[in-house]
mmCIF file of C-alpha atoms in Angstrom:
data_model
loop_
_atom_site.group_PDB
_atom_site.id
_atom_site.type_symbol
_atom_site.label_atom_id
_atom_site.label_comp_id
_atom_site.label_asym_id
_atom_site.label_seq_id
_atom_site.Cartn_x
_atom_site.Cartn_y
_atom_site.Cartn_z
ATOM 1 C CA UNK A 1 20.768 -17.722 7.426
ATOM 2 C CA UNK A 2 19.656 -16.000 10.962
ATOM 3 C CA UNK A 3 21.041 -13.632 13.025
ATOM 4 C CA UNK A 4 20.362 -11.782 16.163
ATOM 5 C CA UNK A 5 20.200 -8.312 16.700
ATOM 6 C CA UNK A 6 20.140 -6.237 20.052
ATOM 7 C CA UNK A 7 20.893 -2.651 19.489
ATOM 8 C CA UNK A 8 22.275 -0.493 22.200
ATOM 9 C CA UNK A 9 20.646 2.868 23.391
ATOM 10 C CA UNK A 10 16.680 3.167 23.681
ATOM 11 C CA UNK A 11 16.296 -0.216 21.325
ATOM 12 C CA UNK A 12 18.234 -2.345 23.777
ATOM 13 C CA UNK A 13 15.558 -3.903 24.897
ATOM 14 C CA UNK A 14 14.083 -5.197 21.640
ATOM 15 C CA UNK A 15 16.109 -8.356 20.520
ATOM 16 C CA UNK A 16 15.032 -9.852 16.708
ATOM 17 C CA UNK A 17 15.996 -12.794 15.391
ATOM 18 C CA UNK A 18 16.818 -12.688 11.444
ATOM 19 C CA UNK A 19 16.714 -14.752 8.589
ATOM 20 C CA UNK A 20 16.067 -14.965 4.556
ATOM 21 C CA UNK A 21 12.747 -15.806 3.629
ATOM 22 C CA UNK A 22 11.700 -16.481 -0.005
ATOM 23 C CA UNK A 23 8.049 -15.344 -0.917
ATOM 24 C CA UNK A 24 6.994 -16.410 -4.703
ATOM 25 C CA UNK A 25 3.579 -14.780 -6.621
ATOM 26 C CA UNK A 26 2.171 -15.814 -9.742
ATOM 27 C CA UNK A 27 4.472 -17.276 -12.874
ATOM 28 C CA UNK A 28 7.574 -15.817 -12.145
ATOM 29 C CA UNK A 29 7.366 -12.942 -9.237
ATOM 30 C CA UNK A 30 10.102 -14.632 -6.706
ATOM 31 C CA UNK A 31 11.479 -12.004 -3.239
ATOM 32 C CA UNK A 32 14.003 -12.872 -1.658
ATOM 33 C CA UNK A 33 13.848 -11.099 2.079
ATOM 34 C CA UNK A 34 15.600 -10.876 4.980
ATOM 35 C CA UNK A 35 13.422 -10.370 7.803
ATOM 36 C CA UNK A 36 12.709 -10.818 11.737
ATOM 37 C CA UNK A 37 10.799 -13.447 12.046
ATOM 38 C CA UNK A 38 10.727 -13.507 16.152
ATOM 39 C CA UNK A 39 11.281 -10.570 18.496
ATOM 40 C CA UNK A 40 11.760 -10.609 22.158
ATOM 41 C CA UNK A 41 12.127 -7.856 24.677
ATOM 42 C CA UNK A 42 10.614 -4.253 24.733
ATOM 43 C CA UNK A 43 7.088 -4.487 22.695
ATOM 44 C CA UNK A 44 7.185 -3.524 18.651
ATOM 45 C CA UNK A 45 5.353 -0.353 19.482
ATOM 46 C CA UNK A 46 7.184 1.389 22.657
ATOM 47 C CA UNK A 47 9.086 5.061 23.358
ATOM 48 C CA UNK A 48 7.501 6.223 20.468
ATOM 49 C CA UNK A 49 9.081 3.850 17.842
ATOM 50 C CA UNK A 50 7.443 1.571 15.850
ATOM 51 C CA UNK A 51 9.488 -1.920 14.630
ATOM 52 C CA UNK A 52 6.515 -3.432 13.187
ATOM 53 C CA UNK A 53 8.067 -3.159 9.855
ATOM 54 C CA UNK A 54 10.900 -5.848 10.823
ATOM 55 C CA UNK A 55 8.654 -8.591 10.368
ATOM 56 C CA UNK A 56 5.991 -9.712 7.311
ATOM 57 C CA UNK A 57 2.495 -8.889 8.193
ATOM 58 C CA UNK A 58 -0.384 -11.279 6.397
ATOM 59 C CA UNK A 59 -2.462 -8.396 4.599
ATOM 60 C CA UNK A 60 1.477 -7.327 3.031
ATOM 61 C CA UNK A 61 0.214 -10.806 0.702
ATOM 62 C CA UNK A 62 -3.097 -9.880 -0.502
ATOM 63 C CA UNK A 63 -2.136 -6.605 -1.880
ATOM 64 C CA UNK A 64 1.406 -8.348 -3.627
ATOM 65 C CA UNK A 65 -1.822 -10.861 -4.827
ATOM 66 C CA UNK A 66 -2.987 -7.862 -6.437
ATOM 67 C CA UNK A 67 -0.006 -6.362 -8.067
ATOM 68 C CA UNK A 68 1.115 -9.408 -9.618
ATOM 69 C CA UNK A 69 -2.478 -10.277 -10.837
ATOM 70 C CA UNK A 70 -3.383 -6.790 -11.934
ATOM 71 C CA UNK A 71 -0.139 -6.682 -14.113
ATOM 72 C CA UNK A 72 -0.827 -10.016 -15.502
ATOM 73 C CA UNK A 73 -4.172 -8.668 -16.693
ATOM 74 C CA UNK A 74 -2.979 -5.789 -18.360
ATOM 75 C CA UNK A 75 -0.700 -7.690 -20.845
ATOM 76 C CA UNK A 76 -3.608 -10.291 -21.796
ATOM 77 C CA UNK A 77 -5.753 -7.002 -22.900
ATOM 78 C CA UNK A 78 -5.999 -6.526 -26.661
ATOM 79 C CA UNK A 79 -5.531 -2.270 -26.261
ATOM 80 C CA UNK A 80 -2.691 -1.461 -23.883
ATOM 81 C CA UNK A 81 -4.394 2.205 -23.955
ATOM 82 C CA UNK A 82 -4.479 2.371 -19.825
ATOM 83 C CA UNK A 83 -2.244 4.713 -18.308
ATOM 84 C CA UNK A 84 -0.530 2.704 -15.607
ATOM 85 C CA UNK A 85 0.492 4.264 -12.170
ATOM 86 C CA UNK A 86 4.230 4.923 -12.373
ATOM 87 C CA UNK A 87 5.022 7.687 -9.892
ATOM 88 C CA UNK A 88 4.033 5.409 -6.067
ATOM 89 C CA UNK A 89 4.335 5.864 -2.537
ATOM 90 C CA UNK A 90 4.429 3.562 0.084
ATOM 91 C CA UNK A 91 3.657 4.228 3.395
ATOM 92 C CA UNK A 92 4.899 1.609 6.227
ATOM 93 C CA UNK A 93 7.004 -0.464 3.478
ATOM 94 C CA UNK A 94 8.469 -2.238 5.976
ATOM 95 C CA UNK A 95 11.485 -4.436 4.550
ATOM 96 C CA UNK A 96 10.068 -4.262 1.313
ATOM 97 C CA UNK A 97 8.036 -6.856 0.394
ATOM 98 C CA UNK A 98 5.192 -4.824 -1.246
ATOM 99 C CA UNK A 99 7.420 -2.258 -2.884
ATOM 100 C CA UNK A 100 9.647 -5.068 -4.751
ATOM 101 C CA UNK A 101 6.937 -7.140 -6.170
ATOM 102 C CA UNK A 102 5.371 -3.937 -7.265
ATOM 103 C CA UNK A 103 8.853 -3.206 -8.925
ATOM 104 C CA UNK A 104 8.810 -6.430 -10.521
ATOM 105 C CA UNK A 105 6.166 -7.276 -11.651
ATOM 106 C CA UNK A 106 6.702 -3.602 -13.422
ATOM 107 C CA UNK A 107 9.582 -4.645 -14.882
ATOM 108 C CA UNK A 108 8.314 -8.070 -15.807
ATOM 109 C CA UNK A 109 5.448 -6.437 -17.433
ATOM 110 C CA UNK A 110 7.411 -3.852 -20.088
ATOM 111 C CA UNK A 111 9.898 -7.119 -21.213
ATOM 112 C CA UNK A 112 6.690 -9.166 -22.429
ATOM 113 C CA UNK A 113 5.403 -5.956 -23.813
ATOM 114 C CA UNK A 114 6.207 -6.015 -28.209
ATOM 115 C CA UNK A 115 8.665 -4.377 -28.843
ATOM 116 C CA UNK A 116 6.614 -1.118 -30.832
ATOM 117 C CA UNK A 117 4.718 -0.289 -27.209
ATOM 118 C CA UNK A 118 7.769 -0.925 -24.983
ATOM 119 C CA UNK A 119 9.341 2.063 -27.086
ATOM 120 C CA UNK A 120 5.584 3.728 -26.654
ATOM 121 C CA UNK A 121 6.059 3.158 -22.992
ATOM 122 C CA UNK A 122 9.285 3.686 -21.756
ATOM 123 C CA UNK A 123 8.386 6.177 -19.183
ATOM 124 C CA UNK A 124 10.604 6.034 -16.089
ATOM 125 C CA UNK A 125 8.684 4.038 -13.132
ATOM 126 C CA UNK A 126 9.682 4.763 -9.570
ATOM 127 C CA UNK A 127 8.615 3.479 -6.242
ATOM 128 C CA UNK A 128 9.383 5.345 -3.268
ATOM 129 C CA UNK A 129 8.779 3.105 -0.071
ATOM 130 C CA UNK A 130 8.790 4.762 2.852
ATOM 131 C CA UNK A 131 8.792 4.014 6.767
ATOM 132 C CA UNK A 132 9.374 5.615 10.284
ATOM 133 C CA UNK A 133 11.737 3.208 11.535
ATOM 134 C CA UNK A 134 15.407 3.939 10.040
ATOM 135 C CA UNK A 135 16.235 0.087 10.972
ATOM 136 C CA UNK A 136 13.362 -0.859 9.084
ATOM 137 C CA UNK A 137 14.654 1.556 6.161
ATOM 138 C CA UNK A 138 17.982 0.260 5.796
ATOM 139 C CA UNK A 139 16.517 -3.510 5.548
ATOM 140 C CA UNK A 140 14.324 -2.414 2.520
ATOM 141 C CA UNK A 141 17.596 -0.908 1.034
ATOM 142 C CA UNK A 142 19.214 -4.366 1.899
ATOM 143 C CA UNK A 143 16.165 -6.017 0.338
ATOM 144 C CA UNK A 144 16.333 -3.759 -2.779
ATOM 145 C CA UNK A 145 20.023 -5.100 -3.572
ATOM 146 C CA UNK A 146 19.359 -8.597 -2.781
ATOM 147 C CA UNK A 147 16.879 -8.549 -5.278
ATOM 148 C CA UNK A 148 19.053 -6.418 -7.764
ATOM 149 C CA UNK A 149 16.463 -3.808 -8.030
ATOM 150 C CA UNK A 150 18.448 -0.722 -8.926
ATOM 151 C CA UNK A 151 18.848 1.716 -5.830
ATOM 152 C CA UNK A 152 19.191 5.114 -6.926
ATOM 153 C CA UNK A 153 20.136 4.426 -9.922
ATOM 154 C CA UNK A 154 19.885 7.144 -12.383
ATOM 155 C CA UNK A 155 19.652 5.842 -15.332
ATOM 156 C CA UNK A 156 16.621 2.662 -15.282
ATOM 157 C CA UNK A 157 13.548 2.959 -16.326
ATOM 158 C CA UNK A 158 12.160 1.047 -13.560
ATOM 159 C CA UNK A 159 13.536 2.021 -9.753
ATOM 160 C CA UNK A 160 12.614 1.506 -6.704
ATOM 161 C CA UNK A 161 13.630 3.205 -3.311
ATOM 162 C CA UNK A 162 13.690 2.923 0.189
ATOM 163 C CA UNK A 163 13.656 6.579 2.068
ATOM 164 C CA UNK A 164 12.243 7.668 6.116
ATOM 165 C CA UNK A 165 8.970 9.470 6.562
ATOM 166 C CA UNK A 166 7.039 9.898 9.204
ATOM 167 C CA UNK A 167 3.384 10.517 8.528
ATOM 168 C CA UNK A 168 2.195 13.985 8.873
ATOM 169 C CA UNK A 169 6.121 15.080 8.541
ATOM 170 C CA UNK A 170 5.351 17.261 5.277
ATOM 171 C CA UNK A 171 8.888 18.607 4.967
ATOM 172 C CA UNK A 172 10.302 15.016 4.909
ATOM 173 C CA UNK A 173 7.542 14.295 2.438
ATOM 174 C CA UNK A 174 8.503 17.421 0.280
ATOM 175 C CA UNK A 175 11.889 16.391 0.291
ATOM 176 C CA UNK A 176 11.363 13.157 -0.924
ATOM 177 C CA UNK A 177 8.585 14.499 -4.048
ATOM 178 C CA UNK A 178 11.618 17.022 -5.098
ATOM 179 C CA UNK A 179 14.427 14.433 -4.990
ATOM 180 C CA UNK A 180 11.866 12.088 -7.399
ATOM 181 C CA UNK A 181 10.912 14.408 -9.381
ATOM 182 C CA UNK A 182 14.521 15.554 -10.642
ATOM 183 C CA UNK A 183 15.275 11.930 -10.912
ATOM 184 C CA UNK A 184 12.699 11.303 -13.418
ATOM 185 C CA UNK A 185 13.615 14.398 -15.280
ATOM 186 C CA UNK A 186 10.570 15.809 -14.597
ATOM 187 C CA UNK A 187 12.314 19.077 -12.453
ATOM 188 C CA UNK A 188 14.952 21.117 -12.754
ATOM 189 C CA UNK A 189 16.831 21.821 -9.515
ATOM 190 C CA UNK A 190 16.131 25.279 -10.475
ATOM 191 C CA UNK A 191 12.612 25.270 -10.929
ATOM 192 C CA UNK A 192 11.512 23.838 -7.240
ATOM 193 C CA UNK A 193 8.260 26.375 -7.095
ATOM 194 C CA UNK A 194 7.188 24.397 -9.757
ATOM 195 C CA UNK A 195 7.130 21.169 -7.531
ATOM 196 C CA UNK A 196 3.532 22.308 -5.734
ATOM 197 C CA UNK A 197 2.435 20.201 -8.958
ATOM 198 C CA UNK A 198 3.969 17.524 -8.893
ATOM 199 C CA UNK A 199 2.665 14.356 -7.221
ATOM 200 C CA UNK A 200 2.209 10.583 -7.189
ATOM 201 C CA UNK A 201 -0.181 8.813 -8.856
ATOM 202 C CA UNK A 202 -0.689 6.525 -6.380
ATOM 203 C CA UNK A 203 -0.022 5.607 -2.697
ATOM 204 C CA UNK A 204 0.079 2.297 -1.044
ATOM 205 C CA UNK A 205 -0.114 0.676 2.219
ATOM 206 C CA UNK A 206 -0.266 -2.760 4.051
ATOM 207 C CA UNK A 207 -1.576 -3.647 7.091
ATOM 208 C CA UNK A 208 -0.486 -0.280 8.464
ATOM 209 C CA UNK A 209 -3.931 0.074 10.679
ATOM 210 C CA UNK A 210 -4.268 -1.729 13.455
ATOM 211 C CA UNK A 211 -5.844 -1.828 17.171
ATOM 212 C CA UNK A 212 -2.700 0.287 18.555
ATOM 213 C CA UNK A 213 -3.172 2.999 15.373
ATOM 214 C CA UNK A 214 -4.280 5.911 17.209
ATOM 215 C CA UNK A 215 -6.834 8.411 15.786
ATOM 216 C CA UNK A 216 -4.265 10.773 15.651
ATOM 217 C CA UNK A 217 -1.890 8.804 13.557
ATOM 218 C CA UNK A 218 -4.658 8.264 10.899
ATOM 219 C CA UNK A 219 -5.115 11.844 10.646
ATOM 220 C CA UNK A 220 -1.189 12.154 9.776
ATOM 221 C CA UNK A 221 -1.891 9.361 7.888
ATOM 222 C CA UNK A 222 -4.713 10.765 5.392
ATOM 223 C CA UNK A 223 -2.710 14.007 5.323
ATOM 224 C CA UNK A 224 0.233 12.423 4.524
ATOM 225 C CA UNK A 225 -1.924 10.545 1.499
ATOM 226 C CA UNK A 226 -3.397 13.982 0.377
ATOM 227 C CA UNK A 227 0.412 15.717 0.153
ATOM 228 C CA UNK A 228 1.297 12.877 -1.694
ATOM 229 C CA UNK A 229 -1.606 12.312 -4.234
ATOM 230 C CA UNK A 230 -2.370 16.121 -4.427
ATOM 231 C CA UNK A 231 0.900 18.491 -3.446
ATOM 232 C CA UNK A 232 0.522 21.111 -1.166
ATOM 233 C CA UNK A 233 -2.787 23.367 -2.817
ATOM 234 C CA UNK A 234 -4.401 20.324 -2.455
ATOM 235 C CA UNK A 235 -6.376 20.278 -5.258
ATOM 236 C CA UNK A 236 -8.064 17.558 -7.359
ATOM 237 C CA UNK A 237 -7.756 17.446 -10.759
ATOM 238 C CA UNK A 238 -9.281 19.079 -13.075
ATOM 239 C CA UNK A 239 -11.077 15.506 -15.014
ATOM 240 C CA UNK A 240 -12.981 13.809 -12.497
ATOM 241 C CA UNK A 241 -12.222 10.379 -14.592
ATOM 242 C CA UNK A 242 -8.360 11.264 -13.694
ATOM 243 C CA UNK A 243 -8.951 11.717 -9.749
ATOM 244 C CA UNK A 244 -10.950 8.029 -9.590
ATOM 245 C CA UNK A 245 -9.043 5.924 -12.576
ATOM 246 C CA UNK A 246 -5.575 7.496 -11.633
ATOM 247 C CA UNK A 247 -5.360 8.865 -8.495
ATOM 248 C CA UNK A 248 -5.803 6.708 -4.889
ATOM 249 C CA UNK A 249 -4.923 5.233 -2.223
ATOM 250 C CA UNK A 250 -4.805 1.620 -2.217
ATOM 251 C CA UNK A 251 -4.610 0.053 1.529
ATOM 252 C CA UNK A 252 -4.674 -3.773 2.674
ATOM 253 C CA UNK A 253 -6.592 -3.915 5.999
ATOM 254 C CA UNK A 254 -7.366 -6.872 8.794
ATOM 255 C CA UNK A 255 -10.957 -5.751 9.870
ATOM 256 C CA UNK A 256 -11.138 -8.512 12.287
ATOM 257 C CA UNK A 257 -8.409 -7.448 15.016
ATOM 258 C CA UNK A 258 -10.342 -6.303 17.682
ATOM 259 C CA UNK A 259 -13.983 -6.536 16.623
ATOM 260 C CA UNK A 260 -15.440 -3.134 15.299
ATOM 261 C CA UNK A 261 -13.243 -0.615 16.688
ATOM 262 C CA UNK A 262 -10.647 -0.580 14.249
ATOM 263 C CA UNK A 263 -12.934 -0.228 11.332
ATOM 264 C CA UNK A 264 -14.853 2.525 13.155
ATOM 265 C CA UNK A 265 -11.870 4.555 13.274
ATOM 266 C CA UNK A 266 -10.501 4.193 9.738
ATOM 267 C CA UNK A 267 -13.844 4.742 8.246
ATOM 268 C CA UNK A 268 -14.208 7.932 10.838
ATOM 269 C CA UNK A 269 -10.952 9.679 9.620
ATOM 270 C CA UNK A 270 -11.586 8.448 5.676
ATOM 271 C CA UNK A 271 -14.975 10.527 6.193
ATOM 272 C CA UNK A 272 -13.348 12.979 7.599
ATOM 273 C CA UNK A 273 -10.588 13.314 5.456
ATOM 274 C CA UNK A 274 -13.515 12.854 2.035
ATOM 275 C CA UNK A 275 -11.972 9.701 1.278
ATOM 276 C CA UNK A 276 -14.473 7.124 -0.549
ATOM 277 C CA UNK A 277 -13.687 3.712 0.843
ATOM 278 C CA UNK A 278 -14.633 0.922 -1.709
ATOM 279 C CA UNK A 279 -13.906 -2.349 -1.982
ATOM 280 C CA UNK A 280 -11.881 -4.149 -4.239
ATOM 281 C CA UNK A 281 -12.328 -7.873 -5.085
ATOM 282 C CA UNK A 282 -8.574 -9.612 -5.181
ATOM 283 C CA UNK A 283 -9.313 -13.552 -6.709
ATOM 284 C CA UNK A 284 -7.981 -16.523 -5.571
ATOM 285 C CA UNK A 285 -8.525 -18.775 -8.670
ATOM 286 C CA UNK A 286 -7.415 -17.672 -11.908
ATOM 287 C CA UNK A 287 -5.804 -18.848 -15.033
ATOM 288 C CA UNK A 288 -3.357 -15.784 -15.478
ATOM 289 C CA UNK A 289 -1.531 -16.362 -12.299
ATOM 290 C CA UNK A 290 -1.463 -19.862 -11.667
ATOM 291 C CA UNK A 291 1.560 -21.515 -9.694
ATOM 292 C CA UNK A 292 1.328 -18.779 -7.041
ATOM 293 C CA UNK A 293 1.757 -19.976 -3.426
ATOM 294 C CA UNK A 294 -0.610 -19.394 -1.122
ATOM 295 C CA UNK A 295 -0.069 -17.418 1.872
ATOM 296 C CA UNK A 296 -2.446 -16.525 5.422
ATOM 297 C CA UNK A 297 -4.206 -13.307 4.634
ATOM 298 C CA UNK A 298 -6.481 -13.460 7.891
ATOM 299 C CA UNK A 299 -9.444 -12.452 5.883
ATOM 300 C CA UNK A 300 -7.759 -9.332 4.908
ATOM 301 C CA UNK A 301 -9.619 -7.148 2.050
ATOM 302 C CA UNK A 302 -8.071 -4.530 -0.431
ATOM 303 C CA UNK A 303 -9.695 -1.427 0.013
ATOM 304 C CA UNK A 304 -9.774 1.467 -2.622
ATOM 305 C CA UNK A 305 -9.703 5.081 -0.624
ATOM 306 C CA UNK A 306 -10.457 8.021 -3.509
ATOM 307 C CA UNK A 307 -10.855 11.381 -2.529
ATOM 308 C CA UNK A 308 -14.384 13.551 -3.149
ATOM 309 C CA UNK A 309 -16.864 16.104 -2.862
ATOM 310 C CA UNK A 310 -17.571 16.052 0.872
ATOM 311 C CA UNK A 311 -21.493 15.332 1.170
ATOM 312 C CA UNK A 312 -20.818 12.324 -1.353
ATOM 313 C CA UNK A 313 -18.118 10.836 0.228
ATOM 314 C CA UNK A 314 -20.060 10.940 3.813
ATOM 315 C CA UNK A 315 -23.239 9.719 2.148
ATOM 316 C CA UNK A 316 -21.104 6.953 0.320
ATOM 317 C CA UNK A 317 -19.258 6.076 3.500
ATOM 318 C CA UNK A 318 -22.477 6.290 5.862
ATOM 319 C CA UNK A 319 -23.960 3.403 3.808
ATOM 320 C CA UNK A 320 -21.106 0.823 4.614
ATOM 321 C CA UNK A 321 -21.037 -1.618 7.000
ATOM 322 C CA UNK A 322 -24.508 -3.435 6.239
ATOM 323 C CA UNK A 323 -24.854 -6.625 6.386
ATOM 324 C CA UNK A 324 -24.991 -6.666 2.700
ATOM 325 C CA UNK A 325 -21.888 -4.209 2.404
ATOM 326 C CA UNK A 326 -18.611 -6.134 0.995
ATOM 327 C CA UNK A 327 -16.257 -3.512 2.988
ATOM 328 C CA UNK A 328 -17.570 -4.440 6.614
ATOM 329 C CA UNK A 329 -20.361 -6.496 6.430
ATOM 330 C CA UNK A 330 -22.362 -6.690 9.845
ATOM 331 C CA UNK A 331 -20.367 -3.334 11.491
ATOM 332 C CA UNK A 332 -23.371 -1.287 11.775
ATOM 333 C CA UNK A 333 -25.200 -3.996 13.792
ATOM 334 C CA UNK A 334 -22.022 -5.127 15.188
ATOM 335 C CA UNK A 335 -21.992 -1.170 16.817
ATOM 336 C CA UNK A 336 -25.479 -0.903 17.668
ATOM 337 C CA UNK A 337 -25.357 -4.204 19.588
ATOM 338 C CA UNK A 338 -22.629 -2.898 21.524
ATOM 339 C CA UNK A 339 -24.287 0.068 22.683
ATOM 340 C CA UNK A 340 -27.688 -1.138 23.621
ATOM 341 C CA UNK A 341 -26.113 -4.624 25.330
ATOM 342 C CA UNK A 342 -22.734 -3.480 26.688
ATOM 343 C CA UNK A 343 -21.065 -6.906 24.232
ATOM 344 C CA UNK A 344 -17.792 -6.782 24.183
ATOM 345 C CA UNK A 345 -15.387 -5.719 21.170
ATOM 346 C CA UNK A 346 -14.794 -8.939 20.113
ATOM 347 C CA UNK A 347 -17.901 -10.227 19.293
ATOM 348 C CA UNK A 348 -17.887 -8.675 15.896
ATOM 349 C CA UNK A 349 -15.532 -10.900 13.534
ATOM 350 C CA UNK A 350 -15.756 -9.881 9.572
ATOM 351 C CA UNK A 351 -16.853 -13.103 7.668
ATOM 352 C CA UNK A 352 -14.775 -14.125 4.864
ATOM 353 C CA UNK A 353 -15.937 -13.097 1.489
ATOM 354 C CA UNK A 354 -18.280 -15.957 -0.138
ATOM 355 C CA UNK A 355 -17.252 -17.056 -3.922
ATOM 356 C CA UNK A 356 -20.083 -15.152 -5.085
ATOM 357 C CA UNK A 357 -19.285 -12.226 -3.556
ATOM 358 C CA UNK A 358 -15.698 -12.887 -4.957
ATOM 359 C CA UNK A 359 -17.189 -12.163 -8.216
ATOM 360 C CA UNK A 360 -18.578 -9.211 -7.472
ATOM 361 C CA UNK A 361 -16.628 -5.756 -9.058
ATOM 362 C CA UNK A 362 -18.186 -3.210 -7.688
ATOM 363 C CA UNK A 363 -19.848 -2.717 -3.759
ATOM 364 C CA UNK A 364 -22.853 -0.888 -3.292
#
């Protein structure tokens, strides 16, 4: 099925071409999508809108990798005693790709749970995906249904959602925490002062940085992340176990773009915003997840973001980019070449991750 669609006003000049893609991960995790798969016209990013989300992106595959892989994991453990994420936000969903096979494999996971802990666990899950573009919004809500995900449902366990927020925008971010948090019965519409504690457990986001992501759109991005993970006082929990096992940001990322200067910019608002940037390792050969198709990542890596105490995050941060370093391995020679031999940007090209390095789980 394709289609073509040329809006009127200030998107006339942007012309997509549509059609239903199916994208299957692991055993049993199968989205069915419909997307732009060419665009012609006015660039994605122009007049201050941003239609990258009508499209697939290759890092949006490494992180679904993850979700259906991490799931999978879970259910082969012999203690289910991990508390599983089940308050998320995604930033830059896009038309949904991320957001559904999060939902799914969520769903898929509590149905091959016994019976005892699925009554043990029947906590409401909700995913929230988020993006700028309202076009880009109502596909995810499209998406949602074709999938039969339950949109604003009230009454599953498992939901996911598809709302507009602009990074930085804390009122539309405020909004959206309040409407959640009645909808999991965890607020009273009468109690809303309570709501400066209640926040996600997680937030998520793929391939969202790239060459054209300005510095100051990172900032609004890491505040956005901070709101989200930490309300409006901002504070950490109490149990430094809960901030790093529970609470982070998880974000796909192409280092490779446009040499180093991508990488310098998210690691120089991280830093500034005392986010710890680790790595983490996402296999491509395993016997839980077998029968998954493979899809072009372009070298993209998962990356971990928790927040901390300032001088340890910029220590922790000011050691990446080594040649040893799994996050961005050669960026600190990459820069310093650069500014003693005028090379351009695009000498610097992260390598791909070794099998030996893909057995690595944890980066110095």
């Amino acid at each position: 099925m394709e289609d073509d669609d040329s809006s009127s006003s200030s998107e006339a000049s942007l012309v997509a071409q549509y059609t239903v893609e199916h994208f299957r991960y692991g055993r049993s995790i199968s989205v069915e999508l419909n997307c732009a798969t060419t665009t012609k016209g006015r660039n994605l990013i122009a007049d201050n809108r941003d239609s990258t989300g009508l499209m697939i992106w290759p890092a949006s595959h490494l992180m679904c990798r993850h979700l259906v892989l991490s799931s999978s994991l879970l259910l082969h453990e012999p203690s289910h005693t991990k508390r599983r994420p089940r308050r998320i936000l995604e930033l830059g969903c896009g038309v949904g790709l991320v957001g559904l096979v999060a939902t799914l494999s969520e769903q898929q996971y509590r149905k091959q749970q016994p019976q005892q802990q699925q009554h043990e666990n029947d906590s409401r899950f909700l995913m929230v995906s988020t993006d700028a573009d309202s076009h880009v919004v109502n596909l995810c809500a499209e998406n949602v249904d074709r999938n039969h995900t339950n949109v604003d449902g009230r009454n599953e366990t498992v939901q996911m959602w598809s709302r507009r927020l602009w990074w930085g925008d804390s009122n539309q971010l405020d909004l959206i925490r309040t409407e959640a948090a009645s909808n999991l019965g965890e607020l009273s519409l009468s109690s809303v002062e309570d709501m400066d504690d209640w926040t996600f457990d997680q937030v998520f986001a793929a391939d969202v940085v790239y060459p054209s992501t300005s510095g100051d759109a990172l900032t609004s991005l890491f505040e956005t992340v901070d709101r989200a993970l930490y309300g409006p006082t901002n504070t950490p929990p109490s149990d430094p176990d809960e901030t790093r096992e529970k609470k982070c940001f998880l974000l796909s990322f192409i280092a490779s773009r446009d040499g180093y200067r991508t990488p310098m910019k998210l690691l120089d608002a991280a830093t500034r915003a005392n986010y710890q940037i680790d790595w983490v390792p996402v296999s491509d050969n395993d016997n839980v997840t077998d029968n998954h198709e493979s899809y072009e990542c372009m070298g993209a890596k998962l990356l971990r973001l928790t927040r901390g105490d300032q001088d340890a995050v910029q220590h922790h941060n000011a050691s990446l980019g080594t040649d040893e370093c799994l996050v961005f391995p050669g960026l600190k020679r990459a820069v310093e070449a650069s500014l003693l031999e005028d090379s351009s940007d695009e000498e610097w090209d992260a390598p791909p991750l070794s099998s030996s390095e893909d057995e690595e789980e944890t980066m110095d």
